[in-house]
mmCIF file of N, CA and C in Angstrom:
data_model
loop_
_atom_site.group_PDB
_atom_site.id
_atom_site.type_symbol
_atom_site.label_atom_id
_atom_site.label_comp_id
_atom_site.label_asym_id
_atom_site.label_seq_id
_atom_site.Cartn_x
_atom_site.Cartn_y
_atom_site.Cartn_z
ATOM 1 N N MET Y 111 8.427 15.810 -6.410
ATOM 2 C CA MET Y 111 9.050 14.631 -5.857
ATOM 3 C C MET Y 111 9.393 13.671 -6.989
ATOM 4 N N ASP Y 112 10.510 13.022 -6.864
ATOM 5 C CA ASP Y 112 10.904 11.996 -7.821
ATOM 6 C C ASP Y 112 10.661 10.624 -7.221
ATOM 7 N N GLY Y 113 10.274 9.678 -8.049
ATOM 8 C CA GLY Y 113 10.089 8.310 -7.595
ATOM 9 C C GLY Y 113 8.700 8.051 -7.062
ATOM 10 N N PRO Y 114 8.485 6.833 -6.568
ATOM 11 C CA PRO Y 114 7.160 6.432 -6.109
ATOM 12 C C PRO Y 114 6.838 6.928 -4.709
ATOM 13 N N GLY Y 115 5.554 6.953 -4.429
ATOM 14 C CA GLY Y 115 5.040 7.267 -3.112
ATOM 15 C C GLY Y 115 3.874 6.350 -2.829
ATOM 16 N N THR Y 116 3.261 6.497 -1.660
ATOM 17 C CA THR Y 116 2.152 5.632 -1.282
ATOM 18 C C THR Y 116 0.948 6.477 -0.913
ATOM 19 N N LEU Y 117 -0.220 6.157 -1.518
ATOM 20 C CA LEU Y 117 -1.460 6.806 -1.130
ATOM 21 C C LEU Y 117 -1.802 6.312 0.265
ATOM 22 N N ILE Y 118 -1.906 7.226 1.206
ATOM 23 C CA ILE Y 118 -2.205 6.817 2.578
ATOM 24 C C ILE Y 118 -3.590 7.285 3.020
ATOM 25 N N GLY Y 119 -4.330 7.939 2.118
ATOM 26 C CA GLY Y 119 -5.683 8.344 2.462
ATOM 27 C C GLY Y 119 -6.323 9.177 1.380
ATOM 28 N N HIS Y 120 -7.649 9.325 1.493
ATOM 29 C CA HIS Y 120 -8.437 10.143 0.577
ATOM 30 C C HIS Y 120 -9.156 11.201 1.390
ATOM 31 N N CYS Y 121 -9.317 12.386 0.820
ATOM 32 C CA CYS Y 121 -10.131 13.406 1.474
ATOM 33 C C CYS Y 121 -11.597 12.998 1.348
ATOM 34 N N GLU Y 122 -12.466 13.638 2.099
ATOM 35 C CA GLU Y 122 -13.874 13.263 2.125
ATOM 36 C C GLU Y 122 -14.531 13.318 0.756
ATOM 37 N N ASN Y 123 -14.127 14.246 -0.102
ATOM 38 C CA ASN Y 123 -14.769 14.351 -1.411
ATOM 39 C C ASN Y 123 -14.119 13.454 -2.458
ATOM 40 N N ASP Y 124 -13.115 12.648 -2.073
ATOM 41 C CA ASP Y 124 -12.416 11.702 -2.951
ATOM 42 C C ASP Y 124 -11.733 12.347 -4.148
ATOM 43 N N CYS Y 125 -11.618 13.667 -4.197
ATOM 44 C CA CYS Y 125 -10.918 14.338 -5.293
ATOM 45 C C CYS Y 125 -9.482 14.673 -4.917
ATOM 46 N N TRP Y 126 -9.137 14.524 -3.675
ATOM 47 C CA TRP Y 126 -7.789 14.788 -3.187
ATOM 48 C C TRP Y 126 -7.290 13.548 -2.470
ATOM 49 N N VAL Y 127 -6.011 13.241 -2.640
ATOM 50 C CA VAL Y 127 -5.404 12.095 -1.961
ATOM 51 C C VAL Y 127 -4.197 12.558 -1.182
ATOM 52 N N TRP Y 128 -3.876 11.834 -0.110
ATOM 53 C CA TRP Y 128 -2.677 12.097 0.679
ATOM 54 C C TRP Y 128 -1.608 11.120 0.235
ATOM 55 N N VAL Y 129 -0.419 11.623 -0.054
ATOM 56 C CA VAL Y 129 0.686 10.791 -0.520
ATOM 57 C C VAL Y 129 1.878 10.978 0.406
ATOM 58 N N GLU Y 130 2.476 9.840 0.790
ATOM 59 C CA GLU Y 130 3.733 9.848 1.533
ATOM 60 C C GLU Y 130 4.786 9.334 0.551
ATOM 61 N N TRP Y 131 5.725 10.197 0.161
ATOM 62 C CA TRP Y 131 6.741 9.827 -0.824
ATOM 63 C C TRP Y 131 7.808 8.948 -0.189
ATOM 64 N N ASP Y 132 8.234 7.906 -0.907
ATOM 65 C CA ASP Y 132 9.209 6.958 -0.377
ATOM 66 C C ASP Y 132 10.528 7.638 -0.014
ATOM 67 N N LYS Y 133 10.928 8.660 -0.764
ATOM 68 C CA LYS Y 133 12.192 9.350 -0.487
ATOM 69 C C LYS Y 133 12.114 10.258 0.730
ATOM 70 N N ASN Y 134 10.924 10.740 1.078
ATOM 71 C CA ASN Y 134 10.762 11.665 2.197
ATOM 72 C C ASN Y 134 9.562 11.228 3.013
ATOM 73 N N GLN Y 135 9.702 10.154 3.799
ATOM 74 C CA GLN Y 135 8.573 9.560 4.496
ATOM 75 C C GLN Y 135 8.125 10.334 5.729
ATOM 76 N N PHE Y 136 8.751 11.451 6.018
ATOM 77 C CA PHE Y 136 8.373 12.196 7.210
ATOM 78 C C PHE Y 136 7.326 13.259 6.929
ATOM 79 N N ARG Y 137 6.975 13.474 5.647
ATOM 80 C CA ARG Y 137 5.992 14.492 5.294
ATOM 81 C C ARG Y 137 4.927 13.893 4.404
ATOM 82 N N THR Y 138 3.712 14.363 4.565
ATOM 83 C CA THR Y 138 2.589 13.935 3.747
ATOM 84 C C THR Y 138 2.134 15.127 2.911
ATOM 85 N N TYR Y 139 1.822 14.876 1.651
ATOM 86 C CA TYR Y 139 1.398 15.921 0.732
ATOM 87 C C TYR Y 139 0.032 15.565 0.159
ATOM 88 N N THR Y 140 -0.757 16.567 -0.225
ATOM 89 C CA THR Y 140 -2.052 16.319 -0.859
ATOM 90 C C THR Y 140 -1.975 16.682 -2.336
ATOM 91 N N TYR Y 141 -2.678 15.887 -3.141
ATOM 92 C CA TYR Y 141 -2.707 16.085 -4.594
ATOM 93 C C TYR Y 141 -4.113 15.835 -5.091
ATOM 94 N N ARG Y 142 -4.440 16.494 -6.209
ATOM 95 C CA ARG Y 142 -5.732 16.264 -6.841
ATOM 96 C C ARG Y 142 -5.679 14.930 -7.585
ATOM 97 N N TYR Y 143 -6.765 14.155 -7.434
ATOM 98 C CA TYR Y 143 -6.872 12.914 -8.177
ATOM 99 C C TYR Y 143 -8.350 12.622 -8.405
ATOM 100 N N GLY Y 144 -8.834 12.996 -9.568
ATOM 101 C CA GLY Y 144 -10.234 12.774 -9.911
ATOM 102 C C GLY Y 144 -10.863 14.015 -10.501
ATOM 103 N N GLN Y 145 -12.048 13.847 -11.088
ATOM 104 C CA GLN Y 145 -12.801 14.913 -11.734
ATOM 105 C C GLN Y 145 -11.954 15.668 -12.754
ATOM 106 N N GLY Y 146 -11.164 14.931 -13.543
ATOM 107 C CA GLY Y 146 -10.367 15.539 -14.616
ATOM 108 C C GLY Y 146 -9.002 16.048 -14.201
ATOM 109 N N PHE Y 147 -8.680 16.039 -12.914
ATOM 110 C CA PHE Y 147 -7.377 16.503 -12.436
ATOM 111 C C PHE Y 147 -6.601 15.329 -11.860
ATOM 112 N N TYR Y 148 -5.402 15.099 -12.383
ATOM 113 C CA TYR Y 148 -4.578 13.982 -11.937
ATOM 114 C C TYR Y 148 -3.154 14.468 -11.722
ATOM 115 N N ASP Y 149 -2.871 14.930 -10.491
ATOM 116 C CA ASP Y 149 -1.521 15.387 -10.139
ATOM 117 C C ASP Y 149 -0.582 14.209 -9.909
ATOM 118 N N VAL Y 150 -1.136 13.015 -9.652
ATOM 119 C CA VAL Y 150 -0.342 11.808 -9.460
ATOM 120 C C VAL Y 150 -0.908 10.701 -10.339
ATOM 121 N N LEU Y 151 -0.059 9.738 -10.674
ATOM 122 C CA LEU Y 151 -0.461 8.581 -11.458
ATOM 123 C C LEU Y 151 -0.326 7.328 -10.604
ATOM 124 N N VAL Y 152 -1.185 6.344 -10.835
ATOM 125 C CA VAL Y 152 -1.089 5.074 -10.130
ATOM 126 C C VAL Y 152 -0.031 4.228 -10.827
ATOM 127 N N VAL Y 153 0.898 3.649 -10.048
ATOM 128 C CA VAL Y 153 1.956 2.791 -10.586
ATOM 129 C C VAL Y 153 2.072 1.537 -9.719
ATOM 130 N N ASP Y 154 2.745 0.531 -10.239
ATOM 131 C CA ASP Y 154 3.018 -0.690 -9.475
ATOM 132 C C ASP Y 154 4.438 -0.591 -8.954
ATOM 133 N N ASP Y 155 4.596 -0.611 -7.642
ATOM 134 C CA ASP Y 155 5.920 -0.540 -7.049
ATOM 135 C C ASP Y 155 5.836 -1.072 -5.630
ATOM 136 N N VAL Y 156 6.928 -1.518 -5.100
ATOM 137 C CA VAL Y 156 6.979 -2.073 -3.756
ATOM 138 C C VAL Y 156 7.210 -0.956 -2.744
ATOM 139 N N ARG Y 157 6.478 -0.977 -1.640
ATOM 140 C CA ARG Y 157 6.645 0.010 -0.574
ATOM 141 C C ARG Y 157 8.007 -0.192 0.089
ATOM 142 N N GLN Y 158 8.753 0.871 0.249
ATOM 143 C CA GLN Y 158 10.055 0.822 0.916
ATOM 144 C C GLN Y 158 9.853 1.164 2.393
ATOM 145 N N LEU Y 159 10.186 0.225 3.279
ATOM 146 C CA LEU Y 159 10.032 0.456 4.715
ATOM 147 C C LEU Y 159 11.240 1.190 5.273
ATOM 148 N N LYS Y 160 10.993 1.996 6.312
ATOM 149 C CA LYS Y 160 12.080 2.663 7.025
ATOM 150 C C LYS Y 160 12.822 1.635 7.871
ATOM 151 N N SER Y 161 14.034 1.923 8.244
ATOM 152 C CA SER Y 161 14.834 1.037 9.083
ATOM 153 C C SER Y 161 14.087 0.744 10.382
ATOM 154 N N GLY Y 162 13.938 -0.524 10.721
ATOM 155 C CA GLY Y 162 13.260 -0.928 11.940
ATOM 156 C C GLY Y 162 11.746 -1.023 11.827
ATOM 157 N N GLU Y 163 11.180 -0.616 10.710
ATOM 158 C CA GLU Y 163 9.729 -0.641 10.512
ATOM 159 C C GLU Y 163 9.294 -2.046 10.094
ATOM 160 N N LEU Y 164 8.274 -2.598 10.745
ATOM 161 C CA LEU Y 164 7.779 -3.938 10.432
ATOM 162 C C LEU Y 164 6.717 -3.935 9.341
ATOM 163 N N MET Y 165 5.910 -2.864 9.293
ATOM 164 C CA MET Y 165 4.773 -2.809 8.388
ATOM 165 C C MET Y 165 4.425 -1.346 8.148
ATOM 166 N N ALA Y 166 3.805 -1.051 6.990
ATOM 167 C CA ALA Y 166 3.374 0.316 6.683
ATOM 168 C C ALA Y 166 2.252 0.264 5.658
ATOM 169 N N VAL Y 167 1.500 1.345 5.542
ATOM 170 C CA VAL Y 167 0.467 1.455 4.518
ATOM 171 C C VAL Y 167 1.129 1.228 3.156
ATOM 172 N N GLY Y 168 0.478 0.429 2.327
ATOM 173 C CA GLY Y 168 0.989 0.152 0.989
ATOM 174 C C GLY Y 168 1.755 -1.152 0.865
ATOM 175 N N CYS Y 169 2.084 -1.799 1.981
ATOM 176 C CA CYS Y 169 2.804 -3.080 1.921
ATOM 177 C C CYS Y 169 1.886 -4.174 1.380
ATOM 178 N N HIS Y 170 2.420 -5.047 0.529
ATOM 179 C CA HIS Y 170 1.700 -6.233 0.066
ATOM 180 C C HIS Y 170 1.837 -7.288 1.147
ATOM 181 N N VAL Y 171 0.747 -7.931 1.494
ATOM 182 C CA VAL Y 171 0.772 -8.925 2.559
ATOM 183 C C VAL Y 171 0.074 -10.210 2.131
ATOM 184 N N LYS Y 172 0.346 -11.258 2.904
ATOM 185 C CA LYS Y 172 -0.314 -12.550 2.739
ATOM 186 C C LYS Y 172 -0.638 -13.068 4.138
ATOM 187 N N PRO Y 173 -1.514 -14.073 4.256
ATOM 188 C CA PRO Y 173 -1.802 -14.625 5.575
ATOM 189 C C PRO Y 173 -0.540 -15.167 6.232
ATOM 190 N N GLY Y 174 -0.381 -14.921 7.523
ATOM 191 C CA GLY Y 174 0.782 -15.378 8.281
ATOM 192 C C GLY Y 174 0.507 -16.667 9.029
ATOM 193 N N ARG Y 175 1.492 -17.124 9.782
ATOM 194 C CA ARG Y 175 1.413 -18.426 10.466
ATOM 195 C C ARG Y 175 0.314 -18.491 11.520
ATOM 196 N N ASP Y 176 -0.049 -17.352 12.131
ATOM 197 C CA ASP Y 176 -1.074 -17.335 13.172
ATOM 198 C C ASP Y 176 -2.446 -16.905 12.655
ATOM 199 N N GLY Y 177 -2.567 -16.760 11.348
ATOM 200 C CA GLY Y 177 -3.819 -16.271 10.763
ATOM 201 C C GLY Y 177 -4.927 -17.311 10.786
ATOM 202 N N LYS Y 178 -6.064 -16.911 11.292
ATOM 203 C CA LYS Y 178 -7.278 -17.731 11.247
ATOM 204 C C LYS Y 178 -8.331 -16.842 10.603
ATOM 205 N N PHE Y 179 -8.600 -17.093 9.332
ATOM 206 C CA PHE Y 179 -9.425 -16.185 8.547
ATOM 207 C C PHE Y 179 -10.719 -16.844 8.096
ATOM 208 N N ARG Y 180 -11.701 -16.024 7.942
ATOM 209 C CA ARG Y 180 -12.953 -16.448 7.329
ATOM 210 C C ARG Y 180 -12.961 -15.825 5.931
ATOM 211 N N ASN Y 181 -13.054 -16.664 4.917
ATOM 212 C CA ASN Y 181 -13.105 -16.235 3.508
ATOM 213 C C ASN Y 181 -11.798 -15.632 2.994
ATOM 214 N N VAL Y 182 -10.683 -15.817 3.678
ATOM 215 C CA VAL Y 182 -9.359 -15.432 3.189
ATOM 216 C C VAL Y 182 -8.514 -16.690 3.247
ATOM 217 N N HIS Y 183 -7.869 -17.031 2.124
ATOM 218 C CA HIS Y 183 -7.133 -18.280 2.011
ATOM 219 C C HIS Y 183 -5.629 -18.029 1.920
ATOM 220 N N ALA Y 184 -4.849 -19.081 2.094
ATOM 221 C CA ALA Y 184 -3.384 -18.983 2.101
ATOM 222 C C ALA Y 184 -2.840 -18.339 0.826
ATOM 223 N N TRP Y 185 -3.513 -18.480 -0.296
ATOM 224 C CA TRP Y 185 -3.021 -17.927 -1.566
ATOM 225 C C TRP Y 185 -3.472 -16.485 -1.795
ATOM 226 N N ASN Y 186 -4.346 -15.949 -0.947
ATOM 227 C CA ASN Y 186 -4.811 -14.572 -1.117
ATOM 228 C C ASN Y 186 -3.706 -13.568 -0.811
ATOM 229 N N LYS Y 187 -3.747 -12.445 -1.503
ATOM 230 C CA LYS Y 187 -2.826 -11.332 -1.280
ATOM 231 C C LYS Y 187 -3.663 -10.109 -0.922
ATOM 232 N N GLY Y 188 -3.042 -9.196 -0.174
ATOM 233 C CA GLY Y 188 -3.727 -7.983 0.215
ATOM 234 C C GLY Y 188 -2.759 -6.821 0.281
ATOM 235 N N VAL Y 189 -3.292 -5.640 0.574
ATOM 236 C CA VAL Y 189 -2.474 -4.447 0.736
ATOM 237 C C VAL Y 189 -2.916 -3.738 2.012
ATOM 238 N N VAL Y 190 -1.939 -3.268 2.793
ATOM 239 C CA VAL Y 190 -2.233 -2.554 4.034
ATOM 240 C C VAL Y 190 -2.788 -1.179 3.671
ATOM 241 N N ILE Y 191 -3.972 -0.855 4.199
ATOM 242 C CA ILE Y 191 -4.592 0.433 3.882
ATOM 243 C C ILE Y 191 -4.629 1.383 5.077
ATOM 244 N N LYS Y 192 -4.355 0.856 6.289
ATOM 245 C CA LYS Y 192 -4.337 1.722 7.472
ATOM 246 C C LYS Y 192 -3.559 1.020 8.575
ATOM 247 N N MET Y 193 -2.799 1.786 9.323
ATOM 248 C CA MET Y 193 -2.037 1.247 10.448
ATOM 249 C C MET Y 193 -2.717 1.643 11.758
ATOM 250 N N LYS Y 194 -2.924 0.649 12.620
ATOM 251 C CA LYS Y 194 -3.448 0.859 13.972
ATOM 252 C C LYS Y 194 -2.673 -0.080 14.882
ATOM 253 N N PRO Y 195 -1.362 0.227 15.129
ATOM 254 C CA PRO Y 195 -0.508 -0.689 15.882
ATOM 255 C C PRO Y 195 -1.183 -1.151 17.175
ATOM 256 N N PRO Y 196 -1.114 -2.445 17.477
ATOM 257 C CA PRO Y 196 -0.290 -3.477 16.855
ATOM 258 C C PRO Y 196 -0.974 -4.197 15.694
ATOM 259 N N LYS Y 197 -1.985 -3.594 15.106
ATOM 260 C CA LYS Y 197 -2.687 -4.221 13.982
ATOM 261 C C LYS Y 197 -2.600 -3.338 12.740
ATOM 262 N N ALA Y 198 -2.826 -3.991 11.591
ATOM 263 C CA ALA Y 198 -2.871 -3.279 10.310
ATOM 264 C C ALA Y 198 -4.186 -3.639 9.627
ATOM 265 N N ARG Y 199 -4.832 -2.641 9.030
ATOM 266 C CA ARG Y 199 -6.065 -2.894 8.266
ATOM 267 C C ARG Y 199 -5.662 -3.277 6.855
ATOM 268 N N VAL Y 200 -6.215 -4.386 6.353
ATOM 269 C CA VAL Y 200 -5.835 -4.941 5.049
ATOM 270 C C VAL Y 200 -7.059 -5.011 4.144
ATOM 271 N N ARG Y 201 -6.848 -4.657 2.861
ATOM 272 C CA ARG Y 201 -7.848 -4.877 1.812
ATOM 273 C C ARG Y 201 -7.332 -6.046 0.981
ATOM 274 N N TRP Y 202 -8.024 -7.187 1.051
ATOM 275 C CA TRP Y 202 -7.636 -8.376 0.297
ATOM 276 C C TRP Y 202 -8.083 -8.252 -1.150
ATOM 277 N N ASP Y 203 -7.460 -9.003 -2.047
ATOM 278 C CA ASP Y 203 -7.822 -8.977 -3.468
ATOM 279 C C ASP Y 203 -9.304 -9.258 -3.685
ATOM 280 N N SER Y 204 -9.892 -10.037 -2.799
ATOM 281 C CA SER Y 204 -11.312 -10.385 -2.908
ATOM 282 C C SER Y 204 -12.228 -9.237 -2.505
ATOM 283 N N GLY Y 205 -11.653 -8.171 -1.929
ATOM 284 C CA GLY Y 205 -12.446 -7.036 -1.465
ATOM 285 C C GLY Y 205 -12.718 -7.073 0.031
ATOM 286 N N ILE Y 206 -12.480 -8.207 0.663
ATOM 287 C CA ILE Y 206 -12.664 -8.328 2.111
ATOM 288 C C ILE Y 206 -11.646 -7.437 2.819
ATOM 289 N N ARG Y 207 -12.068 -6.805 3.911
ATOM 290 C CA ARG Y 207 -11.186 -5.969 4.721
ATOM 291 C C ARG Y 207 -11.210 -6.468 6.159
ATOM 292 N N GLY Y 208 -10.094 -6.298 6.837
ATOM 293 C CA GLY Y 208 -10.028 -6.693 8.233
ATOM 294 C C GLY Y 208 -8.766 -6.169 8.887
ATOM 295 N N GLU Y 209 -8.707 -6.275 10.218
ATOM 296 C CA GLU Y 209 -7.538 -5.839 10.984
ATOM 297 C C GLU Y 209 -6.810 -7.060 11.507
ATOM 298 N N TYR Y 210 -5.466 -7.068 11.343
ATOM 299 C CA TYR Y 210 -4.669 -8.239 11.653
ATOM 300 C C TYR Y 210 -3.366 -7.831 12.340
ATOM 301 N N SER Y 211 -2.874 -8.701 13.230
ATOM 302 C CA SER Y 211 -1.581 -8.503 13.888
ATOM 303 C C SER Y 211 -0.467 -8.818 12.896
ATOM 304 N N TYR Y 212 0.640 -8.082 13.015
ATOM 305 C CA TYR Y 212 1.754 -8.278 12.085
ATOM 306 C C TYR Y 212 3.075 -8.525 12.800
ATOM 307 N N GLY Y 213 3.013 -8.995 14.054
ATOM 308 C CA GLY Y 213 4.225 -9.380 14.766
ATOM 309 C C GLY Y 213 4.597 -8.502 15.938
ATOM 310 N N GLN Y 214 4.065 -7.298 16.020
ATOM 311 C CA GLN Y 214 4.410 -6.402 17.111
ATOM 312 C C GLN Y 214 3.974 -6.941 18.465
ATOM 313 N N ASP Y 215 2.878 -7.689 18.480
ATOM 314 C CA ASP Y 215 2.358 -8.241 19.728
ATOM 315 C C ASP Y 215 2.655 -9.737 19.851
ATOM 316 N N GLY Y 216 3.592 -10.232 19.056
ATOM 317 C CA GLY Y 216 3.964 -11.642 19.089
ATOM 318 C C GLY Y 216 3.172 -12.520 18.146
ATOM 319 N N LYS Y 217 2.007 -12.051 17.686
ATOM 320 C CA LYS Y 217 1.201 -12.805 16.734
ATOM 321 C C LYS Y 217 1.529 -12.351 15.323
ATOM 322 N N LEU Y 218 1.504 -13.288 14.385
ATOM 323 C CA LEU Y 218 1.794 -12.974 12.992
ATOM 324 C C LEU Y 218 0.627 -13.467 12.134
ATOM 325 N N GLU Y 219 -0.486 -12.687 12.151
ATOM 326 C CA GLU Y 219 -1.654 -13.048 11.347
ATOM 327 C C GLU Y 219 -1.428 -12.719 9.875
ATOM 328 N N ILE Y 220 -0.614 -11.680 9.609
ATOM 329 C CA ILE Y 220 -0.239 -11.331 8.235
ATOM 330 C C ILE Y 220 1.266 -11.132 8.183
ATOM 331 N N GLU Y 221 1.839 -11.294 6.995
ATOM 332 C CA GLU Y 221 3.253 -11.011 6.795
ATOM 333 C C GLU Y 221 3.451 -10.419 5.415
ATOM 334 N N ILE Y 222 4.552 -9.706 5.266
ATOM 335 C CA ILE Y 222 4.858 -9.047 3.990
ATOM 336 C C ILE Y 222 5.188 -10.103 2.945
ATOM 337 N N CYS Y 223 4.666 -9.910 1.737
ATOM 338 C CA CYS Y 223 4.971 -10.800 0.618
ATOM 339 C C CYS Y 223 6.418 -10.606 0.204
ATOM 340 N N SER Y 224 7.015 -11.636 -0.295
ATOM 341 C CA SER Y 224 8.398 -11.581 -0.749
ATOM 342 C C SER Y 224 8.523 -10.640 -1.942
ATOM 343 N N PRO Y 225 9.442 -9.662 -1.896
ATOM 344 C CA PRO Y 225 9.600 -8.743 -3.028
ATOM 345 C C PRO Y 225 10.133 -9.440 -4.274
ATOM 346 N N GLU Y 226 10.702 -10.642 -4.123
ATOM 347 C CA GLU Y 226 11.236 -11.354 -5.278
ATOM 348 C C GLU Y 226 10.142 -11.873 -6.192
ATOM 349 N N SER Y 227 8.878 -11.898 -5.736
ATOM 350 C CA SER Y 227 7.805 -12.457 -6.548
ATOM 351 C C SER Y 227 7.456 -11.560 -7.732
ATOM 352 N N THR Y 228 7.900 -10.331 -7.711
ATOM 353 C CA THR Y 228 7.615 -9.398 -8.793
ATOM 354 C C THR Y 228 8.850 -8.554 -9.073
ATOM 355 N N THR Y 229 9.134 -8.319 -10.340
ATOM 356 C CA THR Y 229 10.254 -7.475 -10.722
ATOM 357 C C THR Y 229 9.708 -6.159 -11.239
ATOM 358 N N TYR Y 230 10.186 -5.047 -10.701
ATOM 359 C CA TYR Y 230 9.718 -3.729 -11.100
ATOM 360 C C TYR Y 230 10.867 -2.945 -11.713
ATOM 361 N N VAL Y 231 10.586 -2.256 -12.810
ATOM 362 C CA VAL Y 231 11.578 -1.401 -13.436
ATOM 363 C C VAL Y 231 10.945 -0.029 -13.607
ATOM 364 N N SER Y 232 11.506 0.975 -12.937
ATOM 365 C CA SER Y 232 10.911 2.309 -13.025
ATOM 366 C C SER Y 232 11.486 3.078 -14.199
ATOM 367 N N SER Y 233 10.706 4.000 -14.712
ATOM 368 C CA SER Y 233 11.140 4.860 -15.805
ATOM 369 C C SER Y 233 10.540 6.237 -15.599
ATOM 370 N N ALA Y 234 10.915 7.179 -16.422
ATOM 371 C CA ALA Y 234 10.404 8.543 -16.293
ATOM 372 C C ALA Y 234 8.901 8.597 -16.554
ATOM 373 N N HIS Y 235 8.366 7.615 -17.264
ATOM 374 C CA HIS Y 235 6.945 7.627 -17.625
ATOM 375 C C HIS Y 235 6.121 6.659 -16.793
ATOM 376 N N GLY Y 236 6.652 6.191 -15.670
ATOM 377 C CA GLY Y 236 5.908 5.270 -14.827
ATOM 378 C C GLY Y 236 6.736 4.045 -14.520
ATOM 379 N N VAL Y 237 6.074 2.931 -14.375
ATOM 380 C CA VAL Y 237 6.750 1.697 -14.001
ATOM 381 C C VAL Y 237 6.301 0.595 -14.934
ATOM 382 N N SER Y 238 7.251 -0.129 -15.508
ATOM 383 C CA SER Y 238 6.900 -1.299 -16.300
ATOM 384 C C SER Y 238 7.166 -2.522 -15.438
ATOM 385 N N VAL Y 239 6.342 -3.536 -15.584
ATOM 386 C CA VAL Y 239 6.382 -4.665 -14.675
ATOM 387 C C VAL Y 239 6.669 -5.949 -15.436
ATOM 388 N N SER Y 240 7.545 -6.767 -14.861
ATOM 389 C CA SER Y 240 7.851 -8.082 -15.405
ATOM 390 C C SER Y 240 7.529 -9.114 -14.338
ATOM 391 N N GLY Y 241 6.831 -10.172 -14.698
ATOM 392 C CA GLY Y 241 6.479 -11.187 -13.717
ATOM 393 C C GLY Y 241 5.430 -10.696 -12.742
ATOM 394 N N HIS Y 242 4.559 -9.813 -13.166
ATOM 395 C CA HIS Y 242 3.575 -9.159 -12.315
ATOM 396 C C HIS Y 242 2.572 -10.166 -11.751
ATOM 397 N N LYS Y 243 2.369 -10.121 -10.418
ATOM 398 C CA LYS Y 243 1.410 -11.008 -9.775
ATOM 399 C C LYS Y 243 0.373 -10.256 -8.954
ATOM 400 N N HIS Y 244 0.625 -8.979 -8.612
ATOM 401 C CA HIS Y 244 -0.276 -8.250 -7.728
ATOM 402 C C HIS Y 244 -0.185 -6.761 -8.041
ATOM 403 N N ILE Y 245 -1.310 -6.102 -8.155
ATOM 404 C CA ILE Y 245 -1.329 -4.661 -8.413
ATOM 405 C C ILE Y 245 -1.479 -3.934 -7.095
ATOM 406 N N ASN Y 246 -0.579 -2.988 -6.831
ATOM 407 C CA ASN Y 246 -0.660 -2.192 -5.611
ATOM 408 C C ASN Y 246 -1.410 -0.918 -5.939
ATOM 409 N N LYS Y 247 -2.671 -0.855 -5.583
ATOM 410 C CA LYS Y 247 -3.509 0.296 -5.900
ATOM 411 C C LYS Y 247 -3.192 1.494 -5.026
ATOM 412 N N ASN Y 248 -2.280 1.336 -4.072
ATOM 413 C CA ASN Y 248 -1.909 2.430 -3.188
ATOM 414 C C ASN Y 248 -0.643 3.163 -3.638
ATOM 415 N N LYS Y 249 0.019 2.710 -4.691
ATOM 416 C CA LYS Y 249 1.266 3.342 -5.125
ATOM 417 C C LYS Y 249 0.957 4.446 -6.135
ATOM 418 N N ALA Y 250 1.749 5.528 -6.056
ATOM 419 C CA ALA Y 250 1.545 6.681 -6.934
ATOM 420 C C ALA Y 250 2.875 7.232 -7.379
ATOM 421 N N SER Y 251 2.856 7.945 -8.484
ATOM 422 C CA SER Y 251 4.016 8.651 -9.000
ATOM 423 C C SER Y 251 3.547 10.034 -9.411
ATOM 424 N N LYS Y 252 4.402 11.036 -9.253
ATOM 425 C CA LYS Y 252 4.056 12.414 -9.612
ATOM 426 C C LYS Y 252 3.800 12.509 -11.097
ATOM 427 N N ASN Y 253 2.665 13.061 -11.503
ATOM 428 C CA ASN Y 253 2.301 13.253 -12.907
ATOM 429 C C ASN Y 253 3.076 14.454 -13.431
ATOM 430 N N LYS Y 254 3.871 14.250 -14.477
ATOM 431 C CA LYS Y 254 4.694 15.349 -15.015
ATOM 432 C C LYS Y 254 4.123 15.872 -16.303
#
C-alpha cells in the first residue's frame, strides 16, 4: 500500500496491528509491529474521512460545545481509538480515556480539530511536519 493508514487495533499479543489504509478504507490488513519486526512505521498524518463520514478511528479531536468533562479541558487534544456509534472512544493527551458523542445523536461532546493547525508533507521515507502541535499515534505507513 502507498500512503498513510490508520492503526485501528492491536492483536492480543501486541505484536500484530490492524491497519486500515486511507486509499482503500474498505479492507483491513494485519502487520507485524514489535519484537524486532516492523512492517509499518508510525507517522504523523491527518485521517482522511470518507464522504458523509462524521468521525473515524484516528481522527484528532477536541472538546465540543456540549462537552462536560472531568479532568479534560478546552485546550486538550485527543485521538479517536474506537467507534461505538453514536459515541467515539477517545484517548486524550493526558492519558484519560472516555466515550463521547460526536453529533450523530444531536450532541457534540467532541469535534474534529481543524486540519489547518498542522501542515504535513509526505515523502517516500515518512512524513515531515511543519507547525506540529499533536502527534497521531494511530497513523502508520508501510515500511519499505
